[in-house]
Amino acid sequence: MADRPLHERFLETITEERQRLASRRGFLGGSAKVASGGALALAGAGLGLRAARAQDATPEAGAEFPDDIAILNYALTLEHLEFAFYRDGLEEFSADDFDEGVFDNLGLIRDHEGAHVDALTATITELGGTPVGEAGYDFGYEDAEGFLEVAAALENTGVRAYDGAGADIQSVDLLAVAGQIVAVEARHASYLNLLNGEVPFPESFEDPADSEEILEIAGPFIVSDTPAADEGAEEEATPDA
Amino acid sequence: MRRSQEGLLVPATRRGLLIGSTKLAAGGALAFAVAGGPAARGLRSARAQDPVSSFTDDLDVFNYALTLEHLENAFYRDGLAEFDEAAFEDGGFDAQVREYFELIGQHEQDHVDAITAAIEDAGGTPVEEQTYDFGYEDVEGFVGVAQALETTGTQAYTGAAPFISDPNLLTAALTIHGVEARHAAYLNVVTGVDVPFPEALEPGLSRDEVLAIAGPFIVA
């Protein structure tokens, strides 16, 4: 139930862009579904990449995203979520709630996510697309410790999402930007794992995930189509029965 | 402003399929460049440094990556043989740091094996390990070089990945790229030379820049 708004949003965006840019469709038939296959093949290093190509030949193979704008909006959906998480959480907590230096670094991460939101929004607009907006979220944490756990989950998920979608990006420029973002997400993930007492780099290879897997993880955090602040204002204006 | 924006134009298109979308691509880069803040700076410098691919094909990119992975692998293997737990402790590093160095070393070995296998599968000839001199004299120097190598490795993948044509190989490279970035962030924490994530967008290094940094470590 909780993931419906996000899912609907994706479908809406994908439908719009498919109509607008139908002529570009079909270029990348056979290039999708490589994400997890590539990782698996590499994880068993000796196997090389042949197994990934074999998976590539499944009948359903086809680009997961109709075009780059759809991928950028997918990324933007996750960046909105991350930015709102840090923005709101850091207002709730203070430096005293964390070990020395942690609060400042969390502020830096927040600024990065904000920069990613701004950059993706501007790029989608520039390309003639409609950038998705911020939604309303509930991250379910109750204290600083819980906040750090959710932060690590979000950052590790972000890396998996970019790694899963990266190969579908058609433009060299946009792929370069995605690569610049994902490395920073991986840095965040490493640091947050460390704060949570987890290994900062648990595997030799990242584990790419497709959008369905990402939706399963991120969807439950999304509780409404609009930011919570807007809802709060409405609730205040409408007294409970 | 206009001149620097034009410098962002990249003639190369992936898979040779998207001639008509080159303009779109450039537009995307422009939007990032004008978006403001560190994001804009990161993108502009990266594109300006590597406007066209300096790689002949995917095998070339992968052998380039393998050159760096060999160097990293040898660095950890030999350095950890030289510095035991006591040496790390004497250098002011707790026991966990050496354990994580072991793990990083294992990752680099896995990267070497995977990339070597991928190149062979594709019919290429993988480059081999060379002889290196990393110039460190104590464990602190060793840890410092590790930080520099991981940062360079991350930014080498950032710079090269967009030029990989094959989607499978691209995904494979991305799954290594993220792990190098994780190493780099951790080593910033351990060394304290910088915050774990200095930029909103990771700078990408060109092949020439990377070889200028890594070259002096290679003695034969």
Short mmCIF file of C-alpha atoms in Angstrom, two decimals:
data_model
loop_
_atom_site.label_atom_id
_atom_site.label_comp_id
_atom_site.label_asym_id
_atom_site.label_seq_id
_atom_site.Cartn_x
_atom_site.Cartn_y
_atom_site.Cartn_z
CA MET A 1 0.00 0.00 0.00
CA ALA A 2 2.70 2.39 1.01
CA ASP A 3 4.60 1.97 -2.23
CA ARG A 4 1.67 2.79 -4.51
CA PRO A 5 2.32 6.50 -4.91
CA LEU A 6 5.92 5.92 -5.96
CA HIS A 7 4.97 3.12 -8.26
CA GLU A 8 2.22 5.18 -9.86
CA ARG A 9 4.60 8.04 -10.22
CA PHE A 10 7.05 5.88 -12.11
CA LEU A 11 4.37 4.51 -14.38
CA GLU A 12 3.08 7.97 -15.10
CA THR A 13 6.52 9.28 -15.94
CA ILE A 14 7.37 6.29 -18.05
CA THR A 15 4.12 6.54 -19.99
CA GLU A 16 4.59 10.24 -20.63
CA GLU A 17 8.10 9.85 -21.83
CA ARG A 18 7.30 6.84 -23.94
CA GLN A 19 4.66 8.86 -25.78
CA ARG A 20 6.93 11.84 -26.20
CA LEU A 21 10.00 9.98 -27.30
CA ALA A 22 8.54 6.86 -28.85
CA SER A 23 10.87 7.04 -31.79
CA ARG A 24 13.90 6.51 -29.61
CA ARG A 25 12.51 3.30 -28.18
CA GLY A 26 14.00 0.00 -29.14
CA PHE A 27 17.61 1.05 -29.55
CA LEU A 28 18.71 -0.89 -26.55
CA GLY A 29 16.78 -4.11 -26.89
CA GLY A 30 18.72 -6.81 -25.15
CA SER A 31 20.80 -4.52 -23.01
CA ALA A 32 18.79 -4.70 -19.83
CA LYS A 33 18.72 -7.35 -17.16
CA VAL A 34 22.48 -7.27 -17.05
CA ALA A 35 22.73 -5.71 -13.67
CA SER A 36 22.51 -8.65 -11.35
CA GLY A 37 23.92 -11.02 -13.92
CA GLY A 38 27.07 -8.97 -14.21
CA ALA A 39 27.50 -8.84 -10.48
CA LEU A 40 26.97 -12.55 -10.06
CA ALA A 41 29.43 -13.39 -12.77
CA LEU A 42 32.03 -11.14 -11.25
CA ALA A 43 31.38 -12.32 -7.73
CA GLY A 44 32.54 -15.75 -8.85
CA ALA A 45 35.61 -14.12 -10.28
CA GLY A 46 36.85 -17.08 -12.25
CA LEU A 47 33.60 -17.24 -14.17
CA GLY A 48 34.26 -13.97 -15.90
CA LEU A 49 31.47 -12.19 -17.67
CA ARG A 50 30.18 -14.88 -19.96
CA ALA A 51 27.37 -15.80 -17.58
CA ALA A 52 26.15 -12.23 -17.66
CA ARG A 53 25.82 -12.31 -21.42
CA ALA A 54 23.89 -15.56 -21.22
CA GLN A 55 21.37 -13.94 -18.88
CA ASP A 56 21.19 -11.04 -21.23
CA ALA A 57 19.54 -13.28 -23.81
CA THR A 58 16.36 -13.92 -21.81
CA PRO A 59 13.20 -13.35 -23.85
CA GLU A 60 12.09 -10.49 -21.63
CA ALA A 61 15.34 -8.65 -22.13
CA GLY A 62 14.73 -5.04 -23.06
CA ALA A 63 15.63 -1.71 -21.56
CA GLU A 64 14.08 -1.29 -18.14
CA PHE A 65 13.70 2.42 -18.81
CA PRO A 66 12.32 3.96 -22.00
CA ASP A 67 14.94 6.70 -22.06
CA ASP A 68 17.46 8.66 -20.05
CA ILE A 69 14.84 11.04 -18.66
CA ALA A 70 13.04 8.12 -17.05
CA ILE A 71 16.30 6.99 -15.45
CA LEU A 72 17.04 10.50 -14.22
CA ASN A 73 13.56 10.70 -12.68
CA TYR A 74 14.11 7.34 -11.03
CA ALA A 75 17.37 8.66 -9.57
CA LEU A 76 15.65 11.91 -8.57
CA THR A 77 12.94 9.98 -6.71
CA LEU A 78 15.63 8.41 -4.55
CA GLU A 79 17.62 11.62 -4.12
CA HIS A 80 14.48 13.48 -2.94
CA LEU A 81 13.94 10.75 -0.39
CA GLU A 82 17.54 10.91 0.83
CA PHE A 83 17.67 14.69 0.97
CA ALA A 84 14.40 14.94 2.93
CA PHE A 85 15.66 12.27 5.30
CA TYR A 86 18.79 14.21 6.26
CA ARG A 87 17.19 17.66 6.13
CA ASP A 88 14.41 16.72 8.52
CA GLY A 89 16.46 14.39 10.69
CA LEU A 90 19.22 16.88 11.31
CA GLU A 91 16.65 19.43 12.42
CA GLU A 92 15.41 16.91 14.93
CA PHE A 93 18.83 16.00 16.35
CA SER A 94 21.83 17.99 17.50
CA ALA A 95 25.57 17.42 17.53
CA ASP A 96 25.31 16.08 21.09
CA ASP A 97 23.26 13.14 19.88
CA PHE A 98 26.24 11.75 17.94
CA ASP A 99 29.93 11.04 18.39
CA GLU A 100 32.26 13.93 17.72
CA GLY A 101 32.33 15.07 14.12
CA VAL A 102 29.44 12.88 13.01
CA PHE A 103 26.82 15.64 12.95
CA ASP A 104 28.99 17.76 10.66
CA ASN A 105 29.56 14.87 8.31
CA LEU A 106 25.83 14.13 8.22
CA GLY A 107 25.29 17.76 7.28
CA LEU A 108 27.78 17.31 4.46
CA ILE A 109 25.88 14.26 3.23
CA ARG A 110 22.64 16.26 3.38
CA ASP A 111 24.24 18.96 1.24
CA HIS A 112 25.41 16.37 -1.28
CA GLU A 113 21.93 14.91 -1.60
CA GLY A 114 20.53 18.42 -2.02
CA ALA A 115 23.06 19.10 -4.77
CA HIS A 116 22.09 15.84 -6.46
CA VAL A 117 18.39 16.80 -6.31
CA ASP A 118 19.10 20.24 -7.79
CA ALA A 119 21.34 18.89 -10.51
CA LEU A 120 18.97 16.10 -11.56
CA THR A 121 15.96 18.44 -11.50
CA ALA A 122 17.75 21.00 -13.67
CA THR A 123 18.95 18.36 -16.09
CA ILE A 124 15.52 16.75 -16.53
CA THR A 125 14.01 20.17 -17.14
CA GLU A 126 16.76 21.03 -19.59
CA LEU A 127 16.06 17.81 -21.50
CA GLY A 128 12.36 18.69 -21.78
CA GLY A 129 11.16 16.24 -19.15
CA THR A 130 9.10 16.80 -16.02
CA PRO A 131 11.11 16.30 -12.85
CA VAL A 132 9.35 14.33 -10.11
CA GLY A 133 8.76 16.29 -6.92
CA GLU A 134 9.41 15.47 -3.30
CA ALA A 135 6.95 13.07 -1.68
CA GLY A 136 5.92 12.64 1.95
CA TYR A 137 8.06 10.18 3.90
CA ASP A 138 8.04 8.30 7.16
CA PHE A 139 11.40 6.78 7.99
CA GLY A 140 10.27 5.26 11.26
CA TYR A 141 13.34 6.09 13.36
CA GLU A 142 12.87 7.14 16.96
CA ASP A 143 16.35 8.15 18.03
CA ALA A 144 19.76 9.06 16.64
CA GLU A 145 20.82 5.44 16.59
CA GLY A 146 17.80 4.49 14.51
CA PHE A 147 18.44 7.47 12.25
CA LEU A 148 21.97 6.22 11.49
CA GLU A 149 20.65 2.75 10.70
CA VAL A 150 18.13 4.10 8.21
CA ALA A 151 20.84 6.36 6.74
CA ALA A 152 23.08 3.38 6.06
CA ALA A 153 20.20 1.46 4.50
CA LEU A 154 19.34 4.37 2.22
CA GLU A 155 22.92 4.95 1.06
CA ASN A 156 23.61 1.30 0.36
CA THR A 157 20.33 1.09 -1.54
CA GLY A 158 21.21 4.20 -3.51
CA VAL A 159 24.45 2.61 -4.70
CA ARG A 160 22.59 -0.54 -5.79
CA ALA A 161 20.03 1.56 -7.70
CA TYR A 162 22.60 3.58 -9.64
CA ASP A 163 24.66 0.47 -10.40
CA GLY A 164 21.55 -1.32 -11.64
CA ALA A 165 20.39 1.51 -13.90
CA GLY A 166 23.75 2.82 -15.09
CA ALA A 167 24.11 0.50 -18.07
CA ASP A 168 20.76 1.67 -19.45
CA ILE A 169 21.91 5.27 -19.71
CA GLN A 170 22.47 6.16 -23.33
CA SER A 171 24.19 9.54 -23.14
CA VAL A 172 27.89 9.56 -22.32
CA ASP A 173 27.48 12.85 -20.47
CA LEU A 174 24.65 11.62 -18.29
CA LEU A 175 26.44 8.36 -17.63
CA ALA A 176 29.46 10.37 -16.50
CA VAL A 177 27.29 12.30 -14.08
CA ALA A 178 25.65 9.14 -12.76
CA GLY A 179 29.13 7.74 -12.17
CA GLN A 180 30.11 10.89 -10.30
CA ILE A 181 27.04 10.59 -8.08
CA VAL A 182 27.24 6.87 -7.38
CA ALA A 183 30.82 7.10 -6.16
CA VAL A 184 29.73 9.70 -3.62
CA GLU A 185 26.79 7.54 -2.53
CA ALA A 186 29.26 4.68 -2.06
CA ARG A 187 31.47 6.93 0.07
CA HIS A 188 28.44 7.84 2.20
CA ALA A 189 27.50 4.15 2.50
CA SER A 190 31.02 3.23 3.60
CA TYR A 191 31.08 5.89 6.29
CA LEU A 192 27.60 5.06 7.58
CA ASN A 193 28.39 1.36 7.73
CA LEU A 194 31.40 2.27 9.83
CA LEU A 195 29.26 4.38 12.19
CA ASN A 196 26.85 1.47 12.58
CA GLY A 197 29.64 -0.93 13.43
CA GLU A 198 29.31 -2.70 10.09
CA VAL A 199 32.07 -3.44 7.61
CA PRO A 200 32.33 -0.34 5.39
CA PHE A 201 32.95 -2.45 2.26
CA PRO A 202 31.26 -5.80 2.83
CA GLU A 203 31.77 -7.24 -0.66
CA SER A 204 34.39 -7.20 -3.40
CA PHE A 205 31.70 -6.03 -5.82
CA GLU A 206 28.63 -3.88 -5.39
CA ASP A 207 25.28 -5.61 -5.83
CA PRO A 208 23.23 -3.84 -8.53
CA ALA A 209 19.45 -3.94 -8.15
CA ASP A 210 16.69 -3.27 -10.66
CA SER A 211 13.92 -0.76 -10.00
CA GLU A 212 11.52 -3.38 -8.68
CA GLU A 213 13.94 -4.43 -5.96
CA ILE A 214 14.62 -0.79 -5.13
CA LEU A 215 10.90 -0.06 -4.92
CA GLU A 216 10.46 -2.87 -2.46
CA ILE A 217 13.11 -1.34 -0.23
CA ALA A 218 12.36 2.37 -0.62
CA GLY A 219 8.60 2.22 -1.22
CA PRO A 220 7.59 1.66 2.41
CA PHE A 221 9.25 4.97 3.37
CA ILE A 222 6.94 6.88 1.04
CA VAL A 223 3.58 7.66 2.64
CA SER A 224 2.09 10.34 0.42
CA ASP A 225 2.47 12.17 -2.87
CA THR A 226 3.35 15.45 -1.25
CA PRO A 227 5.86 16.51 1.40
CA ALA A 228 4.84 15.91 4.99
CA ALA A 229 5.06 19.64 5.78
CA ASP A 230 2.14 20.31 3.45
CA GLU A 231 0.11 17.60 5.08
CA GLY A 232 0.85 18.89 8.52
CA ALA A 233 -0.50 22.28 7.53
CA GLU A 234 -3.67 20.68 6.26
CA GLU A 235 -4.09 18.65 9.40
CA GLU A 236 -3.73 21.70 11.57
CA ALA A 237 -6.39 23.46 9.56
CA THR A 238 -8.70 20.48 9.91
CA PRO A 239 -9.22 19.53 13.56
CA ASP A 240 -9.49 15.83 14.37
CA ALA A 241 -12.98 14.53 14.95
CA MET B 1 30.67 31.17 -19.62
CA ARG B 2 29.68 30.26 -23.13
CA ARG B 3 33.13 29.07 -23.99
CA SER B 4 33.40 26.78 -20.99
CA GLN B 5 29.96 25.37 -21.73
CA GLU B 6 30.96 24.55 -25.26
CA GLY B 7 33.89 22.72 -23.79
CA LEU B 8 31.45 20.30 -22.27
CA LEU B 9 30.33 18.99 -25.63
CA VAL B 10 31.36 15.42 -26.07
CA PRO B 11 31.31 14.08 -29.61
CA ALA B 12 31.45 10.44 -28.55
CA THR B 13 28.14 8.61 -28.23
CA ARG B 14 27.75 5.26 -26.61
CA ARG B 15 27.10 2.27 -28.84
CA GLY B 16 27.16 4.51 -31.87
CA LEU B 17 23.38 4.51 -31.95
CA LEU B 18 22.46 7.92 -30.75
CA ILE B 19 23.77 10.46 -33.17
CA GLY B 20 20.57 12.47 -32.83
CA SER B 21 20.79 12.62 -29.08
CA THR B 22 24.22 14.20 -28.82
CA LYS B 23 22.56 17.55 -28.36
CA LEU B 24 20.41 16.19 -25.58
CA ALA B 25 23.47 14.82 -23.88
CA ALA B 26 25.23 18.15 -24.05
CA GLY B 27 22.11 19.83 -22.72
CA GLY B 28 22.14 17.52 -19.77
CA ALA B 29 25.70 18.40 -19.02
CA LEU B 30 24.89 22.08 -19.25
CA ALA B 31 22.07 21.76 -16.79
CA PHE B 32 24.39 20.10 -14.34
CA ALA B 33 26.98 22.76 -14.92
CA VAL B 34 24.59 25.57 -14.11
CA ALA B 35 22.87 23.81 -11.25
CA GLY B 36 25.17 25.55 -8.82
CA GLY B 37 27.39 24.58 -5.92
CA PRO B 38 29.95 21.85 -5.81
CA ALA B 39 27.94 19.78 -8.28
CA ALA B 40 28.58 22.27 -11.02
CA ARG B 41 32.27 22.55 -10.28
CA GLY B 42 32.69 18.80 -10.20
CA LEU B 43 31.08 18.23 -13.54
CA ARG B 44 32.75 21.08 -15.34
CA SER B 45 36.24 20.06 -14.33
CA ALA B 46 35.63 16.42 -15.10
CA ARG B 47 34.32 17.04 -18.59
CA ALA B 48 36.97 19.57 -19.38
CA GLN B 49 39.66 17.08 -18.47
CA ASP B 50 38.35 14.26 -20.58
CA PRO B 51 36.27 15.59 -23.44
CA VAL B 52 36.77 12.54 -25.68
CA SER B 53 37.53 8.92 -25.03
CA SER B 54 41.20 8.12 -24.82
CA PHE B 55 40.41 4.41 -25.11
CA THR B 56 40.33 2.42 -28.34
CA ASP B 57 37.71 -0.04 -27.08
CA ASP B 58 36.33 -1.78 -24.00
CA LEU B 59 39.33 -4.10 -23.78
CA ASP B 60 41.54 -1.04 -23.63
CA VAL B 61 39.49 0.34 -20.71
CA PHE B 62 39.62 -2.99 -18.92
CA ASN B 63 43.37 -3.38 -19.32
CA TYR B 64 43.72 0.15 -18.01
CA ALA B 65 41.63 -0.85 -14.99
CA LEU B 66 43.65 -4.04 -14.61
CA THR B 67 46.89 -2.05 -14.59
CA LEU B 68 45.61 -0.15 -11.57
CA GLU B 69 44.16 -3.20 -9.84
CA HIS B 70 47.48 -5.06 -10.18
CA LEU B 71 49.22 -2.11 -8.61
CA GLU B 72 46.74 -1.95 -5.72
CA ASN B 73 46.78 -5.70 -5.19
CA ALA B 74 50.58 -5.83 -5.02
CA PHE B 75 50.60 -2.81 -2.72
CA TYR B 76 48.40 -4.44 -0.07
CA ARG B 77 49.84 -7.92 -0.45
CA ASP B 78 53.43 -6.80 0.00
CA GLY B 79 52.73 -4.07 2.54
CA LEU B 80 50.72 -6.33 4.81
CA ALA B 81 53.49 -8.94 4.61
CA GLU B 82 55.83 -6.24 5.85
CA PHE B 83 53.67 -4.71 8.60
CA ASP B 84 52.12 -7.04 11.16
CA GLU B 85 49.58 -6.26 13.89
CA ALA B 86 52.29 -4.91 16.15
CA ALA B 87 53.55 -2.57 13.46
CA PHE B 88 50.06 -1.17 12.94
CA GLU B 89 49.70 -0.71 16.69
CA ASP B 90 53.05 1.03 16.92
CA GLY B 91 51.92 3.33 14.13
CA GLY B 92 48.89 4.30 16.19
CA PHE B 93 46.32 2.22 14.30
CA ASP B 94 44.02 -0.15 16.14
CA ALA B 95 43.73 -3.82 15.25
CA GLN B 96 40.61 -3.29 13.18
CA VAL B 97 42.49 -1.10 10.71
CA ARG B 98 44.81 -3.92 9.74
CA GLU B 99 41.85 -6.29 9.43
CA TYR B 100 40.16 -3.87 7.08
CA PHE B 101 43.39 -3.51 5.12
CA GLU B 102 43.40 -7.30 4.71
CA LEU B 103 39.84 -7.10 3.40
CA ILE B 104 40.68 -4.30 0.99
CA GLY B 105 43.63 -6.35 -0.25
CA GLN B 106 41.31 -9.29 -0.82
CA HIS B 107 38.96 -7.07 -2.82
CA GLU B 108 41.80 -5.92 -5.04
CA GLN B 109 42.83 -9.53 -5.64
CA ASP B 110 39.23 -10.35 -6.59
CA HIS B 111 39.15 -7.38 -8.96
CA VAL B 112 42.38 -8.53 -10.61
CA ASP B 113 40.98 -12.05 -11.06
CA ALA B 114 37.61 -10.88 -12.40
CA ILE B 115 39.01 -8.33 -14.83
CA THR B 116 41.67 -10.78 -16.06
CA ALA B 117 38.96 -13.38 -16.71
CA ALA B 118 36.73 -10.81 -18.44
CA ILE B 119 39.53 -9.73 -20.77
CA GLU B 120 40.39 -13.33 -21.62
CA ASP B 121 36.72 -14.11 -22.25
CA ALA B 122 36.54 -11.20 -24.65
CA GLY B 123 39.57 -12.51 -26.53
CA GLY B 124 42.03 -9.96 -25.24
CA THR B 125 45.40 -10.27 -23.55
CA PRO B 126 45.35 -9.14 -19.91
CA VAL B 127 48.26 -7.00 -18.77
CA GLU B 128 50.40 -8.56 -16.08
CA GLU B 129 51.64 -7.39 -12.73
CA GLN B 130 54.72 -5.20 -12.83
CA THR B 131 57.35 -4.26 -10.28
CA TYR B 132 56.46 -1.38 -8.03
CA ASP B 133 58.11 0.92 -5.54
CA PHE B 134 55.61 2.77 -3.37
CA GLY B 135 58.23 4.66 -1.44
CA TYR B 136 56.76 4.23 2.04
CA GLU B 137 59.14 3.65 4.94
CA ASP B 138 56.78 2.94 7.82
CA VAL B 139 53.21 1.91 8.44
CA GLU B 140 52.01 5.49 8.49
CA GLY B 141 53.51 6.03 5.06
CA PHE B 142 51.91 2.79 3.90
CA VAL B 143 48.48 3.92 5.08
CA GLY B 144 49.00 7.30 3.45
CA VAL B 145 49.82 5.73 0.09
CA ALA B 146 46.74 3.52 0.43
CA GLN B 147 44.57 6.61 0.75
CA ALA B 148 46.13 8.14 -2.38
CA LEU B 149 45.80 4.92 -4.38
CA GLU B 150 42.14 4.38 -3.52
CA THR B 151 41.23 7.98 -4.29
CA THR B 152 43.01 7.77 -7.62
CA GLY B 153 41.44 4.38 -8.35
CA THR B 154 37.95 5.70 -7.67
CA GLN B 155 38.46 8.73 -9.84
CA ALA B 156 40.04 6.63 -12.60
CA TYR B 157 36.88 4.50 -12.80
CA THR B 158 34.73 7.64 -12.61
CA GLY B 159 36.60 9.05 -15.60
CA ALA B 160 36.72 5.87 -17.67
CA ALA B 161 33.37 4.15 -17.05
CA PRO B 162 31.31 6.41 -19.35
CA PHE B 163 33.39 5.22 -22.30
CA ILE B 164 32.58 1.54 -21.84
CA SER B 165 30.26 0.46 -24.64
CA ASP B 166 29.18 -3.01 -23.59
CA PRO B 167 26.44 -2.77 -20.95
CA ASN B 168 27.63 -5.91 -19.17
CA LEU B 169 31.16 -4.62 -18.90
CA LEU B 170 29.88 -1.22 -17.84
CA THR B 171 27.86 -2.73 -15.00
CA ALA B 172 30.84 -4.82 -14.00
CA ALA B 173 33.02 -1.72 -13.88
CA LEU B 174 30.41 0.13 -11.82
CA THR B 175 30.30 -2.67 -9.26
CA ILE B 176 34.06 -2.29 -8.79
CA HIS B 177 33.92 1.51 -8.88
CA GLY B 178 31.60 1.65 -5.85
CA VAL B 179 33.86 -0.59 -3.81
CA GLU B 180 36.91 1.56 -4.59
CA ALA B 181 34.91 4.58 -3.45
CA ARG B 182 34.06 2.80 -0.20
CA HIS B 183 37.76 2.07 0.35
CA ALA B 184 38.63 5.69 -0.38
CA ALA B 185 36.08 7.05 2.09
CA TYR B 186 37.31 4.71 4.81
CA LEU B 187 40.94 5.65 4.21
CA ASN B 188 40.06 9.32 4.50
CA VAL B 189 38.63 8.51 7.92
CA VAL B 190 41.69 6.50 8.96
CA THR B 191 44.23 9.05 7.75
CA GLY B 192 42.18 12.12 8.60
CA VAL B 193 43.60 13.90 5.55
CA ASP B 194 40.12 14.87 4.41
CA VAL B 195 36.43 14.32 5.13
CA PRO B 196 35.26 10.92 3.84
CA PHE B 197 33.31 12.52 0.99
CA PRO B 198 34.94 15.80 -0.06
CA GLU B 199 32.69 16.57 -3.06
CA ALA B 200 29.03 16.24 -4.02
CA LEU B 201 30.18 14.79 -7.34
CA GLU B 202 33.26 12.58 -7.54
CA PRO B 203 35.81 14.14 -9.90
CA GLY B 204 36.74 11.92 -12.82
CA LEU B 205 40.37 11.65 -13.84
CA SER B 206 41.51 11.21 -17.43
CA ARG B 207 43.79 8.37 -18.43
CA ASP B 208 46.76 10.73 -18.73
CA GLU B 209 46.16 12.16 -15.29
CA VAL B 210 45.91 8.72 -13.71
CA LEU B 211 49.05 7.45 -15.41
CA ALA B 212 50.91 10.57 -14.30
CA ILE B 213 49.95 9.75 -10.69
CA ALA B 214 50.45 5.98 -10.81
CA GLY B 215 53.38 5.87 -13.23
CA PRO B 216 56.07 6.83 -10.72
CA PHE B 217 55.15 3.76 -8.61
CA ILE B 218 55.95 1.45 -11.52
CA VAL B 219 59.66 0.70 -11.74
CA ALA B 220 59.69 -2.21 -14.18
#
